[in-house]
Amino acid sequence: MGKEHALLVSNHRSDIDWLVGWILAQRSGCLGSALAVMKKSSKFLPVIGWSMWFSEYLFLKRSWVKDEETLKSGLQRLKDFPQPFWLALFVEGTRFTPAKLLAAQEYAALHGLPIPRNVLIPRTKGFVSAVNNMRTFVPAIYDATVAIPKDKLSPTMLRILKSQPCVINVHLKRRPMSELPLTDEAIAQWCKDMFIAKDALLDKHLVQGTFDEGYYRPIGRPLKSLLVVISWAGLLSYAGFRFFRWSALLSTWKGIILTVLILLLITVVMHIFILFSQSEHSKTAKAAQARVKKS
């Protein structure tokens, strides 16, 4: 991994699936070229969203009429990407919640589709577009299945910031792009079949608490990343020290109070943004809950 272009297709299980992808990419040596297709509002999240924006992630408005050309042009730009990249695509279109699952099950029953148990029904237009536009220069699809052990809480940014441990299991399978069919309808069905297989795999994980141990492969932590973190931490600490020394903010009570208020304001704003980014507070989740209540 990390030595070829790849389209990474995953179920959207938690609020921090993007972080799981970053960790996988970092340990595979391609974090700097890890990209994703995200909803447009994500780029306004402080720090995290801005970093995605500056890294040229593809942001969509969740309206195919508006997004079709945006996605196509963004995918075509990757043709000349100078190093191996991963492009993550969450084809379910939204994060998994019980209310959304119930809505997906009702939709599947109404339209004669297989009833999902652990995933949502994939929205295949984006996947079809990605395959059609990237087939010539992306050799593989990484089929990622993310699972949370049933005795563990669903991970969120707030829990991570509170230093609460999170456990996530990931099953990753490489699928050659050459095995995909050529027509749009067949590509869409291939995607649906992949999610049916994910559903069965998650059933197995629910019973066993893990994926098949025979496929377990530990991924070590590269020393380079640790050195980068230490270097940046040292640089920012020194810059902060020099700034406070130059500004003399901490030399008076007024300056100390002002500094504390600014830090509190930043903390509150970050908390609000993170809270509203959680799956149960999303518009899709609220719409699903409303449909469930009506039924």
mmCIF file of C-alpha atoms in Angstrom:
data_model
loop_
_atom_site.group_PDB
_atom_site.id
_atom_site.type_symbol
_atom_site.label_atom_id
_atom_site.label_comp_id
_atom_site.label_asym_id
_atom_site.label_seq_id
_atom_site.Cartn_x
_atom_site.Cartn_y
_atom_site.Cartn_z
ATOM 1 C CA MET A 1 0.000 0.000 0.000
ATOM 2 C CA GLY A 2 1.040 3.572 -0.552
ATOM 3 C CA LYS A 3 2.894 2.815 -3.774
ATOM 4 C CA GLU A 4 0.041 3.200 -6.250
ATOM 5 C CA HIS A 5 -2.939 5.418 -6.984
ATOM 6 C CA ALA A 6 -6.071 3.995 -5.382
ATOM 7 C CA LEU A 7 -9.758 4.748 -4.974
ATOM 8 C CA LEU A 8 -10.659 3.853 -1.393
ATOM 9 C CA VAL A 9 -14.330 2.962 -0.922
ATOM 10 C CA SER A 10 -15.531 2.565 2.641
ATOM 11 C CA ASN A 11 -18.697 2.337 4.655
ATOM 12 C CA HIS A 12 -19.257 5.511 6.680
ATOM 13 C CA ARG A 13 -19.474 4.118 10.187
ATOM 14 C CA SER A 14 -18.451 6.922 12.541
ATOM 15 C CA ASP A 15 -17.762 10.633 12.875
ATOM 16 C CA ILE A 16 -14.016 10.093 12.570
ATOM 17 C CA ASP A 17 -13.757 7.786 9.563
ATOM 18 C CA TRP A 18 -11.646 10.487 7.929
ATOM 19 C CA LEU A 19 -9.179 10.155 10.815
ATOM 20 C CA VAL A 20 -9.062 6.382 10.355
ATOM 21 C CA GLY A 21 -8.201 6.995 6.714
ATOM 22 C CA TRP A 22 -5.476 9.439 7.704
ATOM 23 C CA ILE A 23 -3.932 6.892 10.071
ATOM 24 C CA LEU A 24 -3.967 4.177 7.400
ATOM 25 C CA ALA A 25 -2.452 6.552 4.856
ATOM 26 C CA GLN A 26 0.154 7.799 7.318
ATOM 27 C CA ARG A 27 1.282 4.284 8.158
ATOM 28 C CA SER A 28 1.371 3.424 4.469
ATOM 29 C CA GLY A 29 3.562 6.429 3.690
ATOM 30 C CA CYS A 30 1.089 8.470 1.649
ATOM 31 C CA LEU A 31 -0.599 10.789 4.147
ATOM 32 C CA GLY A 32 0.531 13.853 2.212
ATOM 33 C CA SER A 33 -1.371 12.646 -0.847
ATOM 34 C CA ALA A 34 -4.477 11.300 0.898
ATOM 35 C CA LEU A 35 -7.620 12.943 -0.476
ATOM 36 C CA ALA A 36 -11.350 12.463 -0.052
ATOM 37 C CA VAL A 37 -14.703 13.460 -1.462
ATOM 38 C CA MET A 38 -16.463 15.403 1.299
ATOM 39 C CA LYS A 39 -19.590 17.472 1.787
ATOM 40 C CA LYS A 40 -18.945 21.165 1.217
ATOM 41 C CA SER A 41 -19.713 22.262 4.775
ATOM 42 C CA SER A 42 -16.814 20.147 6.084
ATOM 43 C CA LYS A 43 -14.211 22.588 4.815
ATOM 44 C CA PHE A 44 -15.413 25.256 7.248
ATOM 45 C CA LEU A 45 -14.571 23.170 10.323
ATOM 46 C CA PRO A 46 -11.768 24.944 12.207
ATOM 47 C CA VAL A 47 -8.280 23.551 11.578
ATOM 48 C CA ILE A 48 -9.384 20.102 10.351
ATOM 49 C CA GLY A 49 -11.677 21.364 7.612
ATOM 50 C CA TRP A 50 -9.225 24.061 6.612
ATOM 51 C CA SER A 51 -6.448 21.492 6.223
ATOM 52 C CA MET A 52 -8.726 19.463 3.933
ATOM 53 C CA TRP A 53 -9.486 22.597 1.923
ATOM 54 C CA PHE A 54 -5.812 23.472 1.512
ATOM 55 C CA SER A 55 -5.053 19.853 0.561
ATOM 56 C CA GLU A 56 -7.481 20.201 -2.375
ATOM 57 C CA TYR A 57 -10.080 17.699 -1.239
ATOM 58 C CA LEU A 58 -13.138 17.449 -3.470
ATOM 59 C CA PHE A 59 -16.133 19.156 -1.856
ATOM 60 C CA LEU A 60 -19.680 18.494 -3.043
ATOM 61 C CA LYS A 61 -23.064 20.070 -2.320
ATOM 62 C CA ARG A 62 -24.948 16.739 -2.266
ATOM 63 C CA SER A 63 -26.919 17.700 -5.355
ATOM 64 C CA TRP A 64 -25.976 15.650 -8.407
ATOM 65 C CA VAL A 65 -27.083 18.396 -10.793
ATOM 66 C CA LYS A 66 -24.566 20.760 -9.176
ATOM 67 C CA ASP A 67 -21.923 18.181 -8.292
ATOM 68 C CA GLU A 68 -21.576 16.131 -11.476
ATOM 69 C CA GLU A 69 -19.272 18.551 -13.279
ATOM 70 C CA THR A 70 -17.419 19.496 -10.078
ATOM 71 C CA LEU A 71 -16.633 15.853 -9.388
ATOM 72 C CA LYS A 72 -15.635 15.123 -12.973
ATOM 73 C CA SER A 73 -13.225 18.056 -13.207
ATOM 74 C CA GLY A 74 -11.761 17.267 -9.782
ATOM 75 C CA LEU A 75 -11.139 13.656 -10.740
ATOM 76 C CA GLN A 76 -9.552 14.620 -14.032
ATOM 77 C CA ARG A 77 -7.105 16.913 -12.218
ATOM 78 C CA LEU A 78 -5.741 13.884 -10.397
ATOM 79 C CA LYS A 79 -4.481 12.380 -13.643
ATOM 80 C CA ASP A 80 -1.217 14.312 -13.341
ATOM 81 C CA PHE A 81 -0.852 13.949 -9.567
ATOM 82 C CA PRO A 82 2.908 13.738 -8.933
ATOM 83 C CA GLN A 83 2.868 10.940 -6.338
ATOM 84 C CA PRO A 84 0.736 7.938 -5.355
ATOM 85 C CA PHE A 85 -2.563 9.129 -3.886
ATOM 86 C CA TRP A 86 -5.590 7.676 -2.158
ATOM 87 C CA LEU A 87 -8.996 9.161 -2.887
ATOM 88 C CA ALA A 88 -11.569 8.165 -0.268
ATOM 89 C CA LEU A 89 -15.187 7.944 -1.355
ATOM 90 C CA PHE A 90 -18.055 7.267 1.059
ATOM 91 C CA VAL A 91 -20.736 6.112 -1.344
ATOM 92 C CA GLU A 92 -23.418 5.802 1.337
ATOM 93 C CA GLY A 93 -23.435 9.593 1.255
ATOM 94 C CA THR A 94 -23.907 10.010 4.993
ATOM 95 C CA ARG A 95 -22.796 8.551 8.303
ATOM 96 C CA PHE A 96 -24.421 5.462 9.756
ATOM 97 C CA THR A 97 -27.012 5.899 12.513
ATOM 98 C CA PRO A 98 -29.848 3.608 13.660
ATOM 99 C CA ALA A 99 -32.436 6.054 12.300
ATOM 100 C CA LYS A 100 -30.756 6.159 8.893
ATOM 101 C CA LEU A 101 -30.506 2.370 8.853
ATOM 102 C CA LEU A 102 -34.228 2.061 9.538
ATOM 103 C CA ALA A 103 -34.965 4.521 6.734
ATOM 104 C CA ALA A 104 -32.685 2.533 4.400
ATOM 105 C CA GLN A 105 -34.429 -0.716 5.349
ATOM 106 C CA GLU A 106 -37.830 0.812 4.600
ATOM 107 C CA TYR A 107 -36.560 2.061 1.239
ATOM 108 C CA ALA A 108 -35.091 -1.350 0.393
ATOM 109 C CA ALA A 109 -38.307 -3.155 1.311
ATOM 110 C CA LEU A 110 -40.350 -0.732 -0.778
ATOM 111 C CA HIS A 111 -38.140 -1.162 -3.858
ATOM 112 C CA GLY A 112 -37.455 -4.881 -3.588
ATOM 113 C CA LEU A 113 -33.780 -4.519 -2.664
ATOM 114 C CA PRO A 114 -31.766 -6.635 -0.208
ATOM 115 C CA ILE A 115 -32.491 -5.378 3.317
ATOM 116 C CA PRO A 116 -29.311 -3.883 4.831
ATOM 117 C CA ARG A 117 -28.398 -4.702 8.413
ATOM 118 C CA ASN A 118 -25.103 -2.920 9.023
ATOM 119 C CA VAL A 119 -24.679 -0.507 6.111
ATOM 120 C CA LEU A 120 -26.750 2.027 4.224
ATOM 121 C CA ILE A 121 -27.753 1.721 0.587
ATOM 122 C CA PRO A 122 -24.927 3.083 -1.591
ATOM 123 C CA ARG A 123 -25.533 6.045 -3.851
ATOM 124 C CA THR A 124 -23.772 4.899 -6.965
ATOM 125 C CA LYS A 125 -23.649 7.957 -9.240
ATOM 126 C CA GLY A 126 -20.461 9.301 -7.679
ATOM 127 C CA PHE A 127 -18.831 5.874 -7.730
ATOM 128 C CA VAL A 128 -19.714 5.355 -11.388
ATOM 129 C CA SER A 129 -18.289 8.776 -12.246
ATOM 130 C CA ALA A 130 -15.110 8.045 -10.276
ATOM 131 C CA VAL A 131 -14.551 4.727 -12.034
ATOM 132 C CA ASN A 132 -15.226 6.156 -15.487
ATOM 133 C CA ASN A 133 -12.898 9.114 -14.962
ATOM 134 C CA MET A 134 -10.096 7.308 -13.118
ATOM 135 C CA ARG A 135 -10.049 3.916 -14.796
ATOM 136 C CA THR A 136 -7.117 4.795 -17.055
ATOM 137 C CA PHE A 137 -4.717 5.970 -14.343
ATOM 138 C CA VAL A 138 -5.875 4.363 -11.076
ATOM 139 C CA PRO A 139 -5.008 0.653 -10.965
ATOM 140 C CA ALA A 140 -6.925 -0.391 -7.860
ATOM 141 C CA ILE A 141 -9.917 0.054 -5.609
ATOM 142 C CA TYR A 142 -9.296 -0.431 -1.896
ATOM 143 C CA ASP A 143 -12.449 -1.962 -0.466
ATOM 144 C CA ALA A 144 -12.439 -0.836 3.184
ATOM 145 C CA THR A 145 -14.906 -2.086 5.777
ATOM 146 C CA VAL A 146 -14.914 -0.210 9.076
ATOM 147 C CA ALA A 147 -16.367 -1.870 12.157
ATOM 148 C CA ILE A 148 -16.771 -0.873 15.788
ATOM 149 C CA PRO A 149 -16.794 -3.717 18.340
ATOM 150 C CA LYS A 150 -20.268 -4.089 19.837
ATOM 151 C CA ASP A 151 -18.995 -3.573 23.385
ATOM 152 C CA LYS A 152 -17.301 -0.269 22.482
ATOM 153 C CA LEU A 153 -18.722 3.234 22.170
ATOM 154 C CA SER A 154 -18.852 4.842 18.756
ATOM 155 C CA PRO A 155 -15.779 7.078 18.423
ATOM 156 C CA THR A 156 -16.239 10.833 18.128
ATOM 157 C CA MET A 157 -13.932 13.834 18.091
ATOM 158 C CA LEU A 158 -15.155 14.867 21.537
ATOM 159 C CA ARG A 159 -14.245 11.487 23.001
ATOM 160 C CA ILE A 160 -10.808 11.683 21.418
ATOM 161 C CA LEU A 161 -10.244 15.198 22.768
ATOM 162 C CA LYS A 162 -11.264 13.902 26.198
ATOM 163 C CA SER A 163 -8.580 11.187 25.862
ATOM 164 C CA GLN A 164 -11.169 8.416 25.863
ATOM 165 C CA PRO A 165 -9.874 5.309 24.065
ATOM 166 C CA CYS A 166 -11.489 4.297 20.783
ATOM 167 C CA VAL A 167 -11.366 0.908 19.084
ATOM 168 C CA ILE A 168 -11.979 0.534 15.355
ATOM 169 C CA ASN A 169 -11.356 -2.528 13.206
ATOM 170 C CA VAL A 170 -10.694 -2.148 9.487
ATOM 171 C CA HIS A 171 -10.860 -4.826 6.803
ATOM 172 C CA LEU A 172 -9.056 -3.787 3.627
ATOM 173 C CA LYS A 173 -9.161 -5.639 0.323
ATOM 174 C CA ARG A 174 -7.454 -4.632 -2.921
ATOM 175 C CA ARG A 175 -9.595 -4.987 -6.027
ATOM 176 C CA PRO A 176 -8.008 -4.402 -9.453
ATOM 177 C CA MET A 177 -9.738 -1.669 -11.414
ATOM 178 C CA SER A 178 -9.532 -3.933 -14.458
ATOM 179 C CA GLU A 179 -12.118 -6.310 -12.970
ATOM 180 C CA LEU A 180 -14.847 -3.663 -13.048
ATOM 181 C CA PRO A 181 -17.419 -3.799 -15.866
ATOM 182 C CA LEU A 182 -17.664 -1.138 -18.558
ATOM 183 C CA THR A 183 -21.269 0.060 -18.537
ATOM 184 C CA ASP A 184 -22.662 2.511 -15.985
ATOM 185 C CA GLU A 185 -25.420 0.122 -14.922
ATOM 186 C CA ALA A 186 -22.991 -2.739 -14.380
ATOM 187 C CA ILE A 187 -20.580 -0.522 -12.415
ATOM 188 C CA ALA A 188 -23.446 0.618 -10.188
ATOM 189 C CA GLN A 189 -24.466 -2.994 -9.570
ATOM 190 C CA TRP A 190 -20.852 -3.907 -8.792
ATOM 191 C CA CYS A 191 -20.870 -1.221 -6.106
ATOM 192 C CA LYS A 192 -24.153 -2.484 -4.663
ATOM 193 C CA ASP A 193 -22.811 -6.043 -4.587
ATOM 194 C CA MET A 194 -19.713 -4.807 -2.777
ATOM 195 C CA PHE A 195 -21.889 -3.329 -0.036
ATOM 196 C CA ILE A 196 -23.940 -6.511 0.236
ATOM 197 C CA ALA A 197 -20.635 -8.302 0.857
ATOM 198 C CA LYS A 198 -19.668 -5.640 3.416
ATOM 199 C CA ASP A 199 -22.960 -6.220 5.194
ATOM 200 C CA ALA A 200 -22.249 -9.943 5.474
ATOM 201 C CA LEU A 201 -18.698 -9.242 6.645
ATOM 202 C CA LEU A 202 -20.025 -6.928 9.354
ATOM 203 C CA ASP A 203 -22.474 -9.634 10.448
ATOM 204 C CA LYS A 204 -19.482 -11.905 10.954
ATOM 205 C CA HIS A 205 -17.632 -9.178 12.841
ATOM 206 C CA LEU A 206 -20.645 -8.628 15.079
ATOM 207 C CA VAL A 207 -20.587 -12.286 16.111
ATOM 208 C CA GLN A 208 -16.822 -12.757 16.415
ATOM 209 C CA GLY A 209 -15.849 -9.273 17.572
ATOM 210 C CA THR A 210 -13.123 -9.160 14.933
ATOM 211 C CA PHE A 211 -12.422 -9.886 11.298
ATOM 212 C CA ASP A 212 -10.765 -13.136 10.278
ATOM 213 C CA GLU A 213 -7.484 -13.346 12.179
ATOM 214 C CA GLY A 214 -5.892 -15.087 9.210
ATOM 215 C CA TYR A 215 -5.916 -11.789 7.355
ATOM 216 C CA TYR A 216 -4.581 -9.706 10.235
ATOM 217 C CA ARG A 217 -1.618 -7.577 9.253
ATOM 218 C CA PRO A 218 -0.103 -5.106 11.725
ATOM 219 C CA ILE A 219 0.980 -1.751 10.317
ATOM 220 C CA GLY A 220 3.860 -0.187 12.183
ATOM 221 C CA ARG A 221 4.276 3.476 12.996
ATOM 222 C CA PRO A 222 6.946 5.106 10.814
ATOM 223 C CA LEU A 223 9.668 7.001 12.660
ATOM 224 C CA LYS A 224 9.499 9.841 10.149
ATOM 225 C CA SER A 225 6.031 10.879 11.328
ATOM 226 C CA LEU A 226 7.163 11.033 14.953
ATOM 227 C CA LEU A 227 10.083 13.256 13.996
ATOM 228 C CA VAL A 228 7.760 15.556 12.033
ATOM 229 C CA VAL A 229 5.381 15.885 15.004
ATOM 230 C CA ILE A 230 8.225 16.591 17.428
ATOM 231 C CA SER A 231 9.712 19.173 15.065
ATOM 232 C CA TRP A 232 6.419 21.011 14.590
ATOM 233 C CA ALA A 233 5.621 20.874 18.307
ATOM 234 C CA GLY A 234 9.007 22.366 19.111
ATOM 235 C CA LEU A 235 8.708 25.046 16.439
ATOM 236 C CA LEU A 236 5.203 26.115 17.474
ATOM 237 C CA SER A 237 6.106 26.105 21.163
ATOM 238 C CA TYR A 238 9.102 28.311 20.497
ATOM 239 C CA ALA A 239 7.045 30.646 18.283
ATOM 240 C CA GLY A 240 4.370 30.904 20.993
ATOM 241 C CA PHE A 241 6.971 31.628 23.642
ATOM 242 C CA ARG A 242 8.557 34.358 21.511
ATOM 243 C CA PHE A 243 5.162 35.890 20.745
ATOM 244 C CA PHE A 244 4.082 36.125 24.372
ATOM 245 C CA ARG A 245 7.471 37.477 25.349
ATOM 246 C CA TRP A 246 7.338 40.100 22.600
ATOM 247 C CA SER A 247 3.724 41.107 23.237
ATOM 248 C CA ALA A 248 4.072 41.117 27.039
ATOM 249 C CA LEU A 249 0.496 39.810 27.247
ATOM 250 C CA LEU A 250 1.251 37.678 30.276
ATOM 251 C CA SER A 251 3.044 40.433 32.157
ATOM 252 C CA THR A 252 -0.188 42.087 33.349
ATOM 253 C CA TRP A 253 -3.447 40.808 34.774
ATOM 254 C CA LYS A 254 -5.319 42.450 31.921
ATOM 255 C CA GLY A 255 -3.233 40.577 29.379
ATOM 256 C CA ILE A 256 -3.639 37.278 31.222
ATOM 257 C CA ILE A 257 -7.421 37.685 31.392
ATOM 258 C CA LEU A 258 -7.565 38.597 27.694
ATOM 259 C CA THR A 259 -5.490 35.538 26.763
ATOM 260 C CA VAL A 260 -7.674 33.228 28.855
ATOM 261 C CA LEU A 261 -10.858 34.669 27.314
ATOM 262 C CA ILE A 262 -9.512 34.164 23.790
ATOM 263 C CA LEU A 263 -8.571 30.560 24.553
ATOM 264 C CA LEU A 264 -11.993 29.933 26.093
ATOM 265 C CA LEU A 265 -13.698 31.418 23.034
ATOM 266 C CA ILE A 266 -11.664 29.204 20.707
ATOM 267 C CA THR A 267 -12.498 26.151 22.842
ATOM 268 C CA VAL A 268 -16.230 26.926 22.833
ATOM 269 C CA VAL A 269 -16.304 27.525 19.069
ATOM 270 C CA MET A 270 -14.412 24.287 18.421
ATOM 271 C CA HIS A 271 -16.801 22.423 20.716
ATOM 272 C CA ILE A 272 -19.838 23.802 18.876
ATOM 273 C CA PHE A 273 -18.439 22.945 15.450
ATOM 274 C CA ILE A 274 -17.520 19.422 16.527
ATOM 275 C CA LEU A 275 -20.915 18.918 18.165
ATOM 276 C CA PHE A 276 -22.790 19.909 15.030
ATOM 277 C CA SER A 277 -20.523 17.743 12.876
ATOM 278 C CA GLN A 278 -21.564 14.603 14.745
ATOM 279 C CA SER A 279 -23.779 12.200 12.856
ATOM 280 C CA GLU A 280 -26.824 12.513 15.112
ATOM 281 C CA HIS A 281 -26.885 16.287 14.555
ATOM 282 C CA SER A 282 -26.621 16.193 10.764
ATOM 283 C CA LYS A 283 -29.514 17.229 8.527
ATOM 284 C CA THR A 284 -29.697 13.736 7.049
ATOM 285 C CA ALA A 285 -29.984 12.178 10.496
ATOM 286 C CA LYS A 286 -32.755 14.564 11.515
ATOM 287 C CA ALA A 287 -34.636 13.862 8.291
ATOM 288 C CA ALA A 288 -34.301 10.112 8.865
ATOM 289 C CA GLN A 289 -35.525 10.455 12.435
ATOM 290 C CA ALA A 290 -38.512 12.486 11.240
ATOM 291 C CA ARG A 291 -39.443 9.801 8.707
ATOM 292 C CA VAL A 292 -39.166 7.117 11.373
ATOM 293 C CA LYS A 293 -41.463 9.046 13.727
ATOM 294 C CA LYS A 294 -44.051 9.535 10.990
ATOM 295 C CA SER A 295 -44.081 5.837 10.212
#
